Amino acid sequence: MDPKSSPCLLKFNVLLFLLILVCRHGYAQNTLISEMEELKWEKVMPGIWKASFGEKGLNPMDYTNSPKVGAIEALGDSPFPFAKDASRSLLTPDRASIRLPLNESEQIYGLGLEFEGINRRSNAYTLKVDHYGGIKGYTHAPVPFYISSEGYGVLINSSKRVKIHVGVGNRKDSNIPEPIDRTTGKNWAARPLSDAVEASVEGNGMEIFVFTGQTTLEVVQRYNLFFGGGVIPPKWGLGFWHRMHTKSSDQDVLKEIEDFEEHDFPLDVIGLEPGWQSFAYPCSFDWDTTRFPNPENFVRTLDQKGIKVNLWENPYVAPVSTMYKDISPYTGSHTVWLGEVPDFTIPEAQQVLLNHHKKNHLAIGVSGYKFDEVDGYDVWLWPDHATFPSGNDAVEIRQLYGMMMMDIFGRYFKEQNQRTYSLIRSAYIGASSHNFVLYSDYYDHKGYVTALANSSLAGLLWTPEIRNADSAEEWIRRFQSVSFSPLMMLNAWSSGKKPWSFPEVTDMVRNTIELRMKLLPYLYSAFYEYNQKGIPPFRAMVLENGYEAQETMAGGKLDDAKNPYAEQKRLEVTDQYMMGPSILVAPVFTGQKERSIVLPEGRWFDFYTGDYVGNGETITIQTKLEEIPLFVKDGGIIPMLNSVDKNSNDQSLEVRIYGSKENTYLLYNDDGISYDFEGGEYSLSELKSNLTQEGQLKGSFEELKNGNYSYGNINWSWMTNPN
Amino acid sequence: MDPKSSPCLLKFNVLLFLLILVCRHGYAQNTLISEMEELKWEKVMPGIWKASFGEKGLNPMDYTNSPKVGAIEALGDSPFPFAKDASRSLLTPDRASIRLPLNESEQIYGLGLEFEGINRRSNAYTLKVDHYGGIKGYTHAPVPFYISSEGYGVLINSSKRVKIHVGVGNRKDSNIPEPIDRTTGKNWAARPLSDAVEASVEGNGMEIFVFTGQTTLEVVQRYNLFFGGGVIPPKWGLGFWHRMHTKSSDQDVLKEIEDFEEHDFPLDVIGLEPGWQSFAYPCSFDWDTTRFPNPENFVRTLDQKGIKVNLWENPYVAPVSTMYKDISPYTGSHTVWLGEVPDFTIPEAQQVLLNHHKKNHLAIGVSGYKFDEVDGYDVWLWPDHATFPSGNDAVEIRQLYGMMMMDIFGRYFKEQNQRTYSLIRSAYIGASSHNFVLYSDYYDHKGYVTALANSSLAGLLWTPEIRNADSAEEWIRRFQSVSFSPLMMLNAWSSGKKPWSFPEVTDMVRNTIELRMKLLPYLYSAFYEYNQKGIPPFRAMVLENGYEAQETMAGGKLDDAKNPYAEQKRLEVTDQYMMGPSILVAPVFTGQKERSIVLPEGRWFDFYTGDYVGNGETITIQTKLEEIPLFVKDGGIIPMLNSVDKNSNDQSLEVRIYGSKENTYLLYNDDGISYDFEGGEYSLSELKSNLTQEGQLKGSFEELKNGNYSYGNINWSWMTNPN
């Protein structure tokens, strides 16, 4: 029971209000707020509620994993976060809509993989799976889940495109501000403050979930845990990825591997682009035997070198595919790039796809895929009016296509007790426990970093892959960002660039990659927290305790040619994020000689020097070409490998301690490849830094769970001088 | 009966096809083309057919004028333009769709007020009333009417948002090209050629009209005539418009008029911006009595100076409005800028609006309005899920809002036997006979000229109004374009610019305006052709006989960062258009030292010098700052006023003749203000140029219809030297 609302008084107020309106209006009775029915909330799990009305179509949760119930229960309960009787629904012949209350100071985050901005208040979005290109809500992963700064999240569990108005659009019967005469008044706003989030779908009903939390992070944790927690990638997935030119043969790959060795660059995954197939765009999914005469041998050879093979595909089936005859009965009315589109809501279609892939790729050791173009532009993909043999709506199938692909292959790999780490270009609700990372054709570096922050608010992982650069400076800057992301990939097959293509920064690129590799124990443990507690390893600053979003409204000056409505522009910090529990990452973009960083409350230290840099303030630093700015929280404990040589058995650690605050840290490890950790096959230790009587920090190590995966010896590094 | 199709043979082919598909597929029977039903076409008028299926919602034709049946009949008949059995429809639970055939070489034009490109083939559009901002199909007038280069047009008569795929998206059971392997093949295309236009709405049915024509122009004529033909503006509407600062008072207006006189600039219409009202954004629609203490006197004073008053409004009602109490029962659930939104599908709401406007503005002589923000962004306007007291869908109401406003006031002015010429920011199907001109906040000069061309393909008039400029060069270039448009307006109230604000080009600006004013007889006669025959006075080149669209596909080079799909870019000519029967207008944009012009077949001459410039070819000219390039067809007859002095009675004409071809020209005139012309109150003469035996052109004049509105004496000007 929400302590803030007194239902009797409210009911009386609503009645009075209706009476007044009816008296005033007469005719307009059906436009009163009474037209909207109160949503009936039912508790699903501690801190999670559900309401629904009408029918729903294809259920997005058919393609997500099961909740981690125990972990959700461990978070405890919290009260329903807003006045229930202010949450309302409406069904009209054309659509279903809801209205949820919003406080004046409340900020809203999330709504999927956005490349611009963090705060979603005062905007409207059409959440449509599409290429990202500037249309609000059109993106690779338009997840209809938002997080309130007041400590709750709302998920609209629909496979229809959700239109959502976040604090814009005032009902006439709502608590609306006084109008202002624009000619004479001050503070006239093109978007007056509204007291609600309103959302609709073109369908006959909706299902809504509310997730609470004591913090925004806890909201995200509950959301992720509800879908099985976060993925733990195989260790190779956290290494270096490189994609070959589409016309490369097996011999070209071997030559490329030699080049990497020669230039002393690590290499963990080789990605093969369309040309590994006998036909592509649409795809045959069959090996091109001229370029790869013996795929099995090829994959084994690479495996022996510790290199995994990842295959590019889009799901559109070419008539020449050996899979064509079997899948064709289950394809939709329209083709994409002249290939047929399997209807993966049909189990038989899933089976045909999986059987073909098992037989031809997975059985010989292929580690995963890069599923392209499951997002698509309208000019390329099937139209909304396409039909599918299952009878499911084309719009809903498009919205869920990426999720279906992840689900099909995710289940397969799980059955094989083998982890994949794959790429996909669309996702939707509840993707956190799928072993897939998103990417995009959009290539703005700053937008990529914003997307990395936003991905954590939507249960997603995202890679700011590198394709090309106009300068050596851009080259190293992009490498720095991708090295501090969930998947470190060079995807420059078309430009032909190699890590060493800009000789003046080759050493810097190598050092950056090496730093990322050394941080593996830290990063891997962060993924463990993702898996167990739903804490994203890469996080938007708004999920951080003590972070005060530095947001200002700029502009707003009337300009009849450029800004006729005197619209203000929100200036917010979108270019920094957290990695793991203690590290704040602040990427630098080409041309930036200095940059500012907003530090959450608490003392912060330079990662490289251990020097104190500030506390709950905005600092400005001079950038260095060779360094991505990294800052560590007071007490930060950072375990790092001493050696990143794949052929070395050296598993000894340097454990860095920053600042002067006592702290504990959970160090996780496992076999790095299987799901045995779910059965308890892992090592867990506690790293502690305690103050001695002399006021010095002292490190200690305690094995919490015996396992076969403990690291070697530890050297403690005290990064910060006392006082 | 279409001679190209043999129904028996086709039926057999379809059966055979089905048989093959069923044998091959089994499961997928409901995805065969057989799932689509053949559209049943019924002839409505000569060259006009209709087909419909299912239900339709709000009918756009409720807000259009009646057909000019006689004029349509005069165009004659022509056969149904494509294979009827290739035109198909489908109703699914979620939407209604159609499929119409497309030849390989067929080009498609139209689809409303677009600011980019002319040719719509190989693209997909969501036709939504919105601000224009780069989203394909989101525009102020997203008219679901397209014109084929094969000589027919298709109108989807729906108030739902139409999604239309113009030659993109291949059904698997259609005539699809062979796939190409992108890795090895040449000519792989991200948008393979498709053999259909497919369109859908989220609704339960559709109504479709087909308009034929021997030429693309005749298609447009039939379309316009079906909606009552084109408007003839009052003569003052073709003069110079100037909008006052929003805070201006009656005294400021009088001072401004003096300034215009002092600087020797014509002035025909004064526009008052929001501040004429006691409250605006939302609007009171009541005079602000501090700025306008005696509106009646004010309007009369201006009228005596030959200056009309036009009032800015948006339709959103402020609580302080004296109209509020009466209209409030008929408003929707949501406000816009905190003002209530009248549901103008309800006759009572229309009546309240009209009564208030009659009493307060029209009765005292206000000439018309500028209806703003009937287009709107989603963040400003009511959401799709808003409800209205009529029960009509919010999306449909939004799509038709501008049309409803035009219809309400159009009927009023007609009843008063008074022509208005007003501005509005959204329109839809069948707007040609409404006395309204569209405008936009979008301010790209080149885009504005493209819009001017495209407006003719959608039954619209459009003004590239001037708001501001960064340089004197831009200032004169924009004046040149607006002077050769349906409405010559300076709307620089916010920047405070006057026509003489860039002294170095003031004389050029004055000369440009004067040239437009001198061309009034020519332009007014062109509007007569619009009215009588549906021929747009400003026309895209694709409506011109002998025009060969110079279209090339450029680019298409793979670039992993900037063009990963190696998409080609269509380069087409969008920066020239026709005005009246003979003048080709080729505006120049800031910075252009030279420009090319594509001349249709036939000999063409420089408007200013009469010199021959080319014939069916692309020419390049050096631009002159003081001149907008204008070219005249061989035989062109251009009547021009000798005097543009409002106070002069001189109605004598200079009639210019270009080239050496015999020609006749219809010169039209009437009282310039009323609808009496519809009862025959007008003058019509024929101007002829005939070759004498000596091979010289000789002009003659014949009064076809006696009237009181004949011009004065004619001087013939032979612009081109013989040989």
PDB file of N, CA and C in Angstrom, chain B residues 694-721:
ATOM      1  N   GLU B 694       6.489  37.525 -94.986  1.00  0.00           N
ATOM      2  CA  GLU B 694       7.929  37.847 -94.951  1.00  0.00           C
ATOM      3  C   GLU B 694       8.657  37.030 -93.877  1.00  0.00           C
ATOM      4  N   GLY B 695       7.917  36.154 -93.184  1.00  0.00           N
ATOM      5  CA  GLY B 695       8.569  35.329 -92.167  1.00  0.00           C
ATOM      6  C   GLY B 695       8.731  36.056 -90.843  1.00  0.00           C
ATOM      7  N   GLN B 696       8.031  37.175 -90.684  1.00  0.00           N
ATOM      8  CA  GLN B 696       8.083  37.900 -89.419  1.00  0.00           C
ATOM      9  C   GLN B 696       6.849  37.553 -88.582  1.00  0.00           C
ATOM     10  N   LEU B 697       7.001  37.585 -87.270  1.00  0.00           N
ATOM     11  CA  LEU B 697       5.828  37.372 -86.409  1.00  0.00           C
ATOM     12  C   LEU B 697       5.045  38.673 -86.327  1.00  0.00           C
ATOM     13  N   LYS B 698       3.744  38.517 -86.251  1.00  0.00           N
ATOM     14  CA  LYS B 698       2.889  39.686 -86.144  1.00  0.00           C
ATOM     15  C   LYS B 698       1.848  39.395 -85.070  1.00  0.00           C
ATOM     16  N   GLY B 699       1.648  40.342 -84.165  1.00  0.00           N
ATOM     17  CA  GLY B 699       0.724  40.111 -83.066  1.00  0.00           C
ATOM     18  C   GLY B 699      -0.679  40.580 -83.375  1.00  0.00           C
ATOM     19  N   SER B 700      -1.668  39.856 -82.856  1.00  0.00           N
ATOM     20  CA  SER B 700      -3.051  40.325 -82.985  1.00  0.00           C
ATOM     21  C   SER B 700      -3.826  39.994 -81.725  1.00  0.00           C
ATOM     22  N   PHE B 701      -4.931  40.656 -81.556  1.00  0.00           N
ATOM     23  CA  PHE B 701      -5.695  40.585 -80.327  1.00  0.00           C
ATOM     24  C   PHE B 701      -7.152  40.319 -80.671  1.00  0.00           C
ATOM     25  N   GLU B 702      -7.768  39.360 -79.997  1.00  0.00           N
ATOM     26  CA  GLU B 702      -9.196  39.121 -80.260  1.00  0.00           C
ATOM     27  C   GLU B 702      -9.921  38.917 -78.936  1.00  0.00           C
ATOM     28  N   GLU B 703     -10.971  39.694 -78.760  1.00  0.00           N
ATOM     29  CA  GLU B 703     -11.735  39.556 -77.523  1.00  0.00           C
ATOM     30  C   GLU B 703     -12.678  38.353 -77.676  1.00  0.00           C
ATOM     31  N   LEU B 704     -12.471  37.312 -76.873  1.00  0.00           N
ATOM     32  CA  LEU B 704     -13.312  36.120 -76.972  1.00  0.00           C
ATOM     33  C   LEU B 704     -14.580  36.307 -76.175  1.00  0.00           C
ATOM     34  N   LYS B 705     -14.434  36.964 -75.066  1.00  0.00           N
ATOM     35  CA  LYS B 705     -15.586  37.156 -74.186  1.00  0.00           C
ATOM     36  C   LYS B 705     -15.582  38.609 -73.768  1.00  0.00           C
ATOM     37  N   ASN B 706     -16.645  39.260 -74.129  1.00  0.00           N
ATOM     38  CA  ASN B 706     -16.756  40.655 -73.759  1.00  0.00           C
ATOM     39  C   ASN B 706     -16.858  40.738 -72.238  1.00  0.00           C
ATOM     40  N   GLY B 707     -16.225  41.686 -71.665  1.00  0.00           N
ATOM     41  CA  GLY B 707     -16.319  41.816 -70.222  1.00  0.00           C
ATOM     42  C   GLY B 707     -15.884  43.195 -69.843  1.00  0.00           C
ATOM     43  N   ASN B 708     -15.999  43.458 -68.606  1.00  0.00           N
ATOM     44  CA  ASN B 708     -15.637  44.786 -68.145  1.00  0.00           C
ATOM     45  C   ASN B 708     -14.199  44.835 -67.674  1.00  0.00           C
ATOM     46  N   TYR B 709     -13.489  43.737 -67.898  1.00  0.00           N
ATOM     47  CA  TYR B 709     -12.165  43.646 -67.269  1.00  0.00           C
ATOM     48  C   TYR B 709     -11.036  43.520 -68.283  1.00  0.00           C
ATOM     49  N   SER B 710     -11.270  44.079 -69.471  1.00  0.00           N
ATOM     50  CA  SER B 710     -10.206  44.049 -70.463  1.00  0.00           C
ATOM     51  C   SER B 710      -9.067  44.965 -70.036  1.00  0.00           C
ATOM     52  N   TYR B 711      -7.855  44.590 -70.429  1.00  0.00           N
ATOM     53  CA  TYR B 711      -6.703  45.461 -70.168  1.00  0.00           C
ATOM     54  C   TYR B 711      -6.726  46.608 -71.170  1.00  0.00           C
ATOM     55  N   GLY B 712      -5.776  47.506 -71.038  1.00  0.00           N
ATOM     56  CA  GLY B 712      -5.702  48.655 -71.943  1.00  0.00           C
ATOM     57  C   GLY B 712      -4.932  48.312 -73.209  1.00  0.00           C
ATOM     58  N   ASN B 713      -4.348  49.331 -73.804  1.00  0.00           N
ATOM     59  CA  ASN B 713      -3.613  49.163 -75.073  1.00  0.00           C
ATOM     60  C   ASN B 713      -2.468  48.172 -74.952  1.00  0.00           C
ATOM     61  N   ILE B 714      -2.147  47.618 -76.076  1.00  0.00           N
ATOM     62  CA  ILE B 714      -1.049  46.638 -76.123  1.00  0.00           C
ATOM     63  C   ILE B 714       0.104  47.177 -76.965  1.00  0.00           C
ATOM     64  N   ASN B 715       1.315  47.147 -76.382  1.00  0.00           N
ATOM     65  CA  ASN B 715       2.503  47.282 -77.238  1.00  0.00           C
ATOM     66  C   ASN B 715       3.103  45.902 -77.391  1.00  0.00           C
ATOM     67  N   TRP B 716       3.377  45.517 -78.624  1.00  0.00           N
ATOM     68  CA  TRP B 716       4.015  44.223 -78.875  1.00  0.00           C
ATOM     69  C   TRP B 716       5.523  44.404 -78.832  1.00  0.00           C
ATOM     70  N   SER B 717       6.177  43.540 -78.111  1.00  0.00           N
ATOM     71  CA  SER B 717       7.646  43.572 -78.087  1.00  0.00           C
ATOM     72  C   SER B 717       8.177  42.295 -78.707  1.00  0.00           C
ATOM     73  N   TRP B 718       8.934  42.455 -79.777  1.00  0.00           N
ATOM     74  CA  TRP B 718       9.519  41.279 -80.444  1.00  0.00           C
ATOM     75  C   TRP B 718      10.884  41.051 -79.828  1.00  0.00           C
ATOM     76  N   MET B 719      10.956  40.127 -78.935  1.00  0.00           N
ATOM     77  CA  MET B 719      12.165  39.984 -78.128  1.00  0.00           C
ATOM     78  C   MET B 719      13.314  39.336 -78.904  1.00  0.00           C
ATOM     79  N   THR B 720      12.965  38.491 -79.860  1.00  0.00           N
ATOM     80  CA  THR B 720      14.004  37.740 -80.564  1.00  0.00           C
ATOM     81  C   THR B 720      14.175  38.272 -81.982  1.00  0.00           C
ATOM     82  N   ASN B 721      15.405  38.552 -82.332  1.00  0.00           N
ATOM     83  CA  ASN B 721      15.672  38.954 -83.710  1.00  0.00           C
ATOM     84  C   ASN B 721      15.415  37.781 -84.632  1.00  0.00           C
TER      85      ASN B 721
END
